[in-house]
Tab-separated table of C-alpha atoms in Angstrom:
chain	number	residue	atom	x	y	z
A	1	UNK	CA	43.366	119.279	-216.539
A	2	UNK	CA	45.929	116.573	-215.729
A	3	UNK	CA	47.532	118.287	-212.718
A	4	UNK	CA	47.466	116.776	-209.260
A	5	UNK	CA	44.580	118.185	-207.254
A	6	UNK	CA	44.474	118.216	-203.462
A	7	UNK	CA	41.186	117.456	-201.689
A	8	UNK	CA	40.109	117.848	-198.101
A	9	UNK	CA	38.375	114.583	-197.274
A	10	UNK	CA	36.421	112.766	-194.599
A	11	UNK	CA	34.605	109.494	-194.021
A	12	UNK	CA	31.390	109.698	-191.992
A	13	UNK	CA	30.051	106.477	-190.521
A	14	UNK	CA	30.074	104.146	-187.545
A	15	UNK	CA	32.371	101.393	-186.389
A	16	UNK	CA	30.756	97.926	-186.283
A	17	UNK	CA	28.718	97.607	-183.104
A	18	UNK	CA	28.859	101.329	-182.341
A	19	UNK	CA	26.013	102.790	-180.267
A	20	UNK	CA	26.790	106.463	-180.834
A	21	UNK	CA	25.464	108.446	-183.782
A	22	UNK	CA	27.316	108.850	-187.075
A	23	UNK	CA	30.689	110.563	-186.744
A	24	UNK	CA	33.895	111.232	-188.654
A	25	UNK	CA	35.894	108.002	-188.714
A	26	UNK	CA	38.918	109.484	-190.485
A	27	UNK	CA	39.752	112.703	-192.319
A	28	UNK	CA	42.600	114.609	-193.879
A	29	UNK	CA	43.626	117.968	-195.259
A	30	UNK	CA	45.499	121.101	-194.284
A	31	UNK	CA	42.694	123.672	-194.615
A	32	UNK	CA	39.620	122.357	-192.791
A	33	UNK	CA	39.332	120.540	-189.475
A	34	UNK	CA	37.426	117.238	-189.231
A	35	UNK	CA	34.704	118.966	-187.189
A	36	UNK	CA	34.224	121.497	-189.991
A	37	UNK	CA	33.999	118.752	-192.604
A	38	UNK	CA	31.400	116.950	-190.490
A	39	UNK	CA	29.287	120.098	-190.180
A	40	UNK	CA	29.328	120.583	-193.957
A	41	UNK	CA	28.244	116.965	-194.534
A	42	UNK	CA	25.424	117.229	-192.008
A	43	UNK	CA	24.328	120.687	-193.210
A	44	UNK	CA	23.736	119.369	-196.731
A	45	UNK	CA	22.350	115.973	-195.720
A	46	UNK	CA	19.787	114.712	-198.270
A	47	UNK	CA	17.994	112.642	-195.629
A	48	UNK	CA	18.222	109.030	-194.470
A	49	UNK	CA	18.074	106.242	-197.076
A	50	UNK	CA	15.550	103.465	-196.467
A	51	UNK	CA	18.041	100.886	-197.740
A	52	UNK	CA	20.009	99.988	-200.837
A	53	UNK	CA	16.833	100.191	-202.975
A	54	UNK	CA	18.578	98.791	-206.048
A	55	UNK	CA	16.678	99.543	-209.243
A	56	UNK	CA	14.430	102.143	-207.601
A	57	UNK	CA	14.535	105.914	-208.278
A	58	UNK	CA	15.959	106.498	-204.781
A	59	UNK	CA	18.620	103.782	-205.066
A	60	UNK	CA	21.988	104.431	-203.487
A	61	UNK	CA	24.408	106.043	-203.973
A	62	UNK	CA	23.027	109.476	-203.175
A	63	UNK	CA	25.502	112.036	-204.479
A	64	UNK	CA	25.315	115.568	-203.112
A	65	UNK	CA	27.365	118.544	-204.316
A	66	UNK	CA	27.925	121.157	-201.628
A	67	UNK	CA	28.730	124.873	-201.535
A	68	UNK	CA	30.347	126.110	-198.332
A	69	UNK	CA	32.517	128.996	-197.200
A	70	UNK	CA	35.083	128.760	-194.413
A	71	UNK	CA	36.730	132.028	-193.471
A	72	UNK	CA	37.004	133.881	-196.767
A	73	UNK	CA	37.425	130.766	-198.908
A	74	UNK	CA	34.478	129.194	-200.766
A	75	UNK	CA	34.606	125.419	-201.229
A	76	UNK	CA	32.879	123.037	-203.612
A	77	UNK	CA	32.430	119.489	-202.344
A	78	UNK	CA	30.808	116.156	-203.052
A	79	UNK	CA	29.285	113.762	-200.514
A	80	UNK	CA	28.716	110.168	-201.634
A	81	UNK	CA	26.280	108.246	-199.420
A	82	UNK	CA	26.405	104.580	-200.406
A	83	UNK	CA	25.462	101.066	-199.399
A	84	UNK	CA	28.366	99.278	-197.678
A	85	UNK	CA	30.351	96.669	-199.567
A	86	UNK	CA	29.508	94.039	-196.920
A	87	UNK	CA	26.246	94.980	-195.182
A	88	UNK	CA	26.352	91.850	-193.012
A	89	UNK	CA	29.410	93.201	-191.188
A	90	UNK	CA	28.622	96.928	-191.301
A	91	UNK	CA	25.968	97.009	-188.568
A	92	UNK	CA	25.724	99.133	-185.436
A	93	UNK	CA	24.726	98.121	-181.909
A	94	UNK	CA	21.034	98.083	-182.858
A	95	UNK	CA	21.595	95.776	-185.834
A	96	UNK	CA	21.019	98.511	-188.411
A	97	UNK	CA	23.189	98.640	-191.510
A	98	UNK	CA	25.661	101.536	-191.358
A	99	UNK	CA	25.505	103.667	-194.515
A	100	UNK	CA	28.812	105.559	-194.856
A	101	UNK	CA	29.359	108.902	-196.552
A	102	UNK	CA	32.562	109.773	-198.372
A	103	UNK	CA	33.175	113.511	-198.587
A	104	UNK	CA	35.683	115.493	-200.633
A	105	UNK	CA	36.023	119.234	-201.149
A	106	UNK	CA	38.411	121.798	-202.575
A	107	UNK	CA	38.526	125.589	-202.893
A	108	UNK	CA	36.239	127.037	-205.547
A	109	UNK	CA	39.219	128.494	-207.425
A	110	UNK	CA	40.818	125.023	-207.656
A	111	UNK	CA	37.500	123.528	-208.751
A	112	UNK	CA	37.267	126.031	-211.598
A	113	UNK	CA	40.910	125.624	-212.590
A	114	UNK	CA	41.162	121.825	-212.562
A	115	UNK	CA	37.612	120.450	-212.830
A	116	UNK	CA	34.867	122.862	-213.833
A	117	UNK	CA	31.875	120.525	-213.585
A	118	UNK	CA	30.095	118.257	-211.131
A	119	UNK	CA	30.790	115.318	-213.436
A	120	UNK	CA	34.538	115.982	-213.403
A	121	UNK	CA	34.513	116.358	-209.612
A	122	UNK	CA	32.672	113.079	-209.091
A	123	UNK	CA	34.849	111.197	-211.581
A	124	UNK	CA	37.989	112.517	-209.876
A	125	UNK	CA	37.072	111.249	-206.403
A	126	UNK	CA	34.958	108.146	-207.066
A	127	UNK	CA	38.119	106.000	-207.128
A	128	UNK	CA	38.795	106.812	-203.463
A	129	UNK	CA	36.646	104.062	-201.949
A	130	UNK	CA	35.706	103.588	-198.301
A	131	UNK	CA	38.448	100.978	-197.827
A	132	UNK	CA	40.932	103.343	-199.484
A	133	UNK	CA	39.998	106.169	-197.136
A	134	UNK	CA	40.257	103.925	-194.070
A	135	UNK	CA	43.898	103.228	-194.980
A	136	UNK	CA	44.830	106.812	-195.844
A	137	UNK	CA	45.750	108.091	-192.346
A	138	UNK	CA	48.374	105.349	-192.099
A	139	UNK	CA	49.844	106.399	-195.449
A	140	UNK	CA	49.476	110.185	-195.448
A	141	UNK	CA	49.250	111.038	-191.764
A	142	UNK	CA	45.951	112.810	-192.310
A	143	UNK	CA	47.127	115.057	-195.125
A	144	UNK	CA	45.114	116.143	-198.158
A	145	UNK	CA	44.188	113.514	-200.729
A	146	UNK	CA	46.042	114.025	-204.025
A	147	UNK	CA	44.266	112.817	-207.152
A	148	UNK	CA	44.838	113.151	-210.896
A	149	UNK	CA	41.613	114.164	-212.661
A	150	UNK	CA	41.233	112.896	-216.203
A	151	UNK	CA	41.894	115.458	-218.934
A	152	UNK	CA	38.381	114.746	-220.181
A	153	UNK	CA	36.242	112.651	-217.809
A	154	UNK	CA	34.871	109.551	-219.551
A	155	UNK	CA	31.141	109.509	-220.151
A	156	UNK	CA	29.682	106.948	-217.781
A	157	UNK	CA	27.073	104.473	-218.999
A	158	UNK	CA	23.680	106.118	-218.907
A	159	UNK	CA	25.053	109.664	-218.823
A	160	UNK	CA	23.810	112.344	-221.175
A	161	UNK	CA	25.795	112.557	-224.400
A	162	UNK	CA	23.948	115.412	-226.072
A	163	UNK	CA	20.711	116.276	-224.283
A	164	UNK	CA	17.476	115.856	-226.172
A	165	UNK	CA	15.590	119.079	-226.763
A	166	UNK	CA	12.991	118.170	-224.151
A	167	UNK	CA	15.701	117.597	-221.522
A	168	UNK	CA	17.288	120.914	-222.445
A	169	UNK	CA	13.926	122.604	-221.978
A	170	UNK	CA	13.596	120.875	-218.629
A	171	UNK	CA	17.030	122.136	-217.602
A	172	UNK	CA	16.110	125.686	-218.650
A	173	UNK	CA	12.935	125.615	-216.533
A	174	UNK	CA	14.813	124.072	-213.605
A	175	UNK	CA	17.523	126.744	-213.769
A	176	UNK	CA	14.928	129.511	-213.928
A	177	UNK	CA	13.066	128.149	-210.909
A	178	UNK	CA	16.335	127.688	-209.013
A	179	UNK	CA	16.841	131.450	-209.096
A	180	UNK	CA	13.813	131.742	-206.832
A	181	UNK	CA	14.212	128.806	-204.456
A	182	UNK	CA	14.617	125.027	-204.093
A	183	UNK	CA	13.468	122.807	-206.962
A	184	UNK	CA	12.763	119.062	-206.999
A	185	UNK	CA	13.350	117.217	-210.281
A	186	UNK	CA	11.136	114.217	-211.030
A	187	UNK	CA	13.192	111.018	-211.587
A	188	UNK	CA	12.232	110.097	-215.159
A	189	UNK	CA	13.537	106.933	-216.911
A	190	UNK	CA	15.849	108.972	-219.164
A	191	UNK	CA	17.650	110.129	-216.019
A	192	UNK	CA	17.651	106.863	-214.085
A	193	UNK	CA	21.409	106.549	-213.522
A	194	UNK	CA	23.284	108.801	-211.152
A	195	UNK	CA	25.705	109.666	-213.973
A	196	UNK	CA	22.832	110.955	-216.121
A	197	UNK	CA	21.458	112.921	-213.191
A	198	UNK	CA	24.837	114.538	-212.530
A	199	UNK	CA	25.077	115.445	-216.225
A	200	UNK	CA	21.618	117.043	-216.011
A	201	UNK	CA	22.669	118.996	-212.907
A	202	UNK	CA	25.740	120.186	-214.828
A	203	UNK	CA	23.437	121.370	-217.594
A	204	UNK	CA	21.306	123.275	-215.085
A	205	UNK	CA	24.395	124.877	-213.531
A	206	UNK	CA	25.678	125.907	-216.976
A	207	UNK	CA	22.416	127.767	-217.604
A	208	UNK	CA	22.796	129.840	-214.432
A	209	UNK	CA	24.851	133.051	-214.299
A	210	UNK	CA	28.627	132.782	-213.884
A	211	UNK	CA	29.681	132.156	-210.309
A	212	UNK	CA	26.594	130.144	-209.416
A	213	UNK	CA	28.609	127.019	-208.631
A	214	UNK	CA	30.001	128.766	-205.552
A	215	UNK	CA	26.504	128.953	-204.036
A	216	UNK	CA	24.735	125.983	-205.604
A	217	UNK	CA	24.030	122.810	-203.613
A	218	UNK	CA	22.497	120.024	-205.720
A	219	UNK	CA	21.993	116.280	-205.528
A	220	UNK	CA	21.058	113.090	-207.343
A	221	UNK	CA	18.435	112.394	-204.658
A	222	UNK	CA	16.864	114.099	-201.661
A	223	UNK	CA	14.130	112.919	-199.318
A	224	UNK	CA	11.669	115.770	-199.789
A	225	UNK	CA	9.814	114.732	-196.630
A	226	UNK	CA	12.778	115.975	-194.574
A	227	UNK	CA	14.156	119.473	-194.128
A	228	UNK	CA	17.062	119.931	-196.527
A	229	UNK	CA	19.238	122.690	-197.984
A	230	UNK	CA	19.660	121.596	-201.599
A	231	UNK	CA	18.726	124.090	-204.306
A	232	UNK	CA	18.170	121.480	-207.044
A	233	UNK	CA	17.797	117.737	-206.475
A	234	UNK	CA	15.973	114.716	-207.774
A	235	UNK	CA	13.281	113.509	-205.391
A	236	UNK	CA	9.977	111.754	-204.907
A	237	UNK	CA	6.662	113.128	-206.132
A	238	UNK	CA	5.400	116.082	-204.140
A	239	UNK	CA	1.765	115.102	-204.661
A	240	UNK	CA	0.920	118.100	-206.803
A	241	UNK	CA	2.332	120.615	-204.341
A	242	UNK	CA	5.662	122.385	-204.181
A	243	UNK	CA	8.143	123.267	-206.915
A	244	UNK	CA	8.711	120.121	-208.948
A	245	UNK	CA	9.859	119.866	-212.560
A	246	UNK	CA	9.347	116.976	-214.939
A	247	UNK	CA	12.518	117.353	-217.053
A	248	UNK	CA	10.836	115.727	-220.052
A	249	UNK	CA	7.647	117.818	-219.903
A	250	UNK	CA	8.506	121.093	-218.150
A	251	UNK	CA	5.780	123.551	-217.340
A	252	UNK	CA	5.582	126.781	-215.380
A	253	UNK	CA	7.759	129.832	-215.139
A	254	UNK	CA	10.080	131.448	-212.630
A	255	UNK	CA	10.001	134.768	-210.856
A	256	UNK	CA	13.293	136.585	-210.515
A	257	UNK	CA	14.134	137.847	-207.053
A	258	UNK	CA	16.860	140.203	-205.893
A	259	UNK	CA	20.013	138.276	-206.634
A	260	UNK	CA	23.699	138.005	-205.931
A	261	UNK	CA	25.662	136.471	-208.820
A	262	UNK	CA	22.333	135.358	-210.265
A	263	UNK	CA	21.137	133.483	-207.156
A	264	UNK	CA	18.994	134.838	-204.327
A	265	UNK	CA	20.797	137.260	-202.040
A	266	UNK	CA	20.686	134.664	-199.262
A	267	UNK	CA	21.735	131.406	-200.986
A	268	UNK	CA	21.632	128.057	-199.147
A	269	UNK	CA	25.404	128.194	-198.693
A	270	UNK	CA	27.060	126.950	-195.509
A	271	UNK	CA	29.443	129.396	-193.843
A	272	UNK	CA	31.662	129.319	-190.779
């Protein structure tokens, strides 16, 4: 897994002082147009962050893994919504801090061949910072972003090394419930870091039938008070209602519905 991998990419945000809504500031790639990349980002939006929220369960970055199909080609992507490096300068016309989103995607076949996990995908693209992306059009002329994924992605601090039995049980219950519809995972201390949450999402995906990654949209955080299209994501307490799993003390069971590749026949997958 040391080959060069090409990614479609886009940066969603605002210029300083901008009055208009969020838009694509720059993008590149040979397969998908900037407008298509923007629609994918917006389709899988996890909601609007209240701020940086450092140290809180909903702290930025919010990392969302997307599943979309354009034409006949399925794509796996990752959107990284993060606090700006200098929030005093990154403000729009109303004085609000602009929270940019970096987005990267590649065909499902390339994802399986070169990466194979959400962790590997995130580790491959995390080095392409906002400032890096802003310079790319001058260097590449808007072409695809070429990166060299690590042969074995390093385990980030706070990530799962070998999941405890109770986390494995939580992943099993989450995967079972995901066959039937969206699931919210409670943000427990053992899964406080985004790296640990991504590792848990990888564990859930591994417990689903083969091919699920082509239809599975998941995230390290989602605002459950908003309408969203993520199948599995960490989120705030639902107040005793809805489909929420405590990964350290899972309860409940899942009903199996008519499926396609193990997921419901109409998965939350974006398609052009």
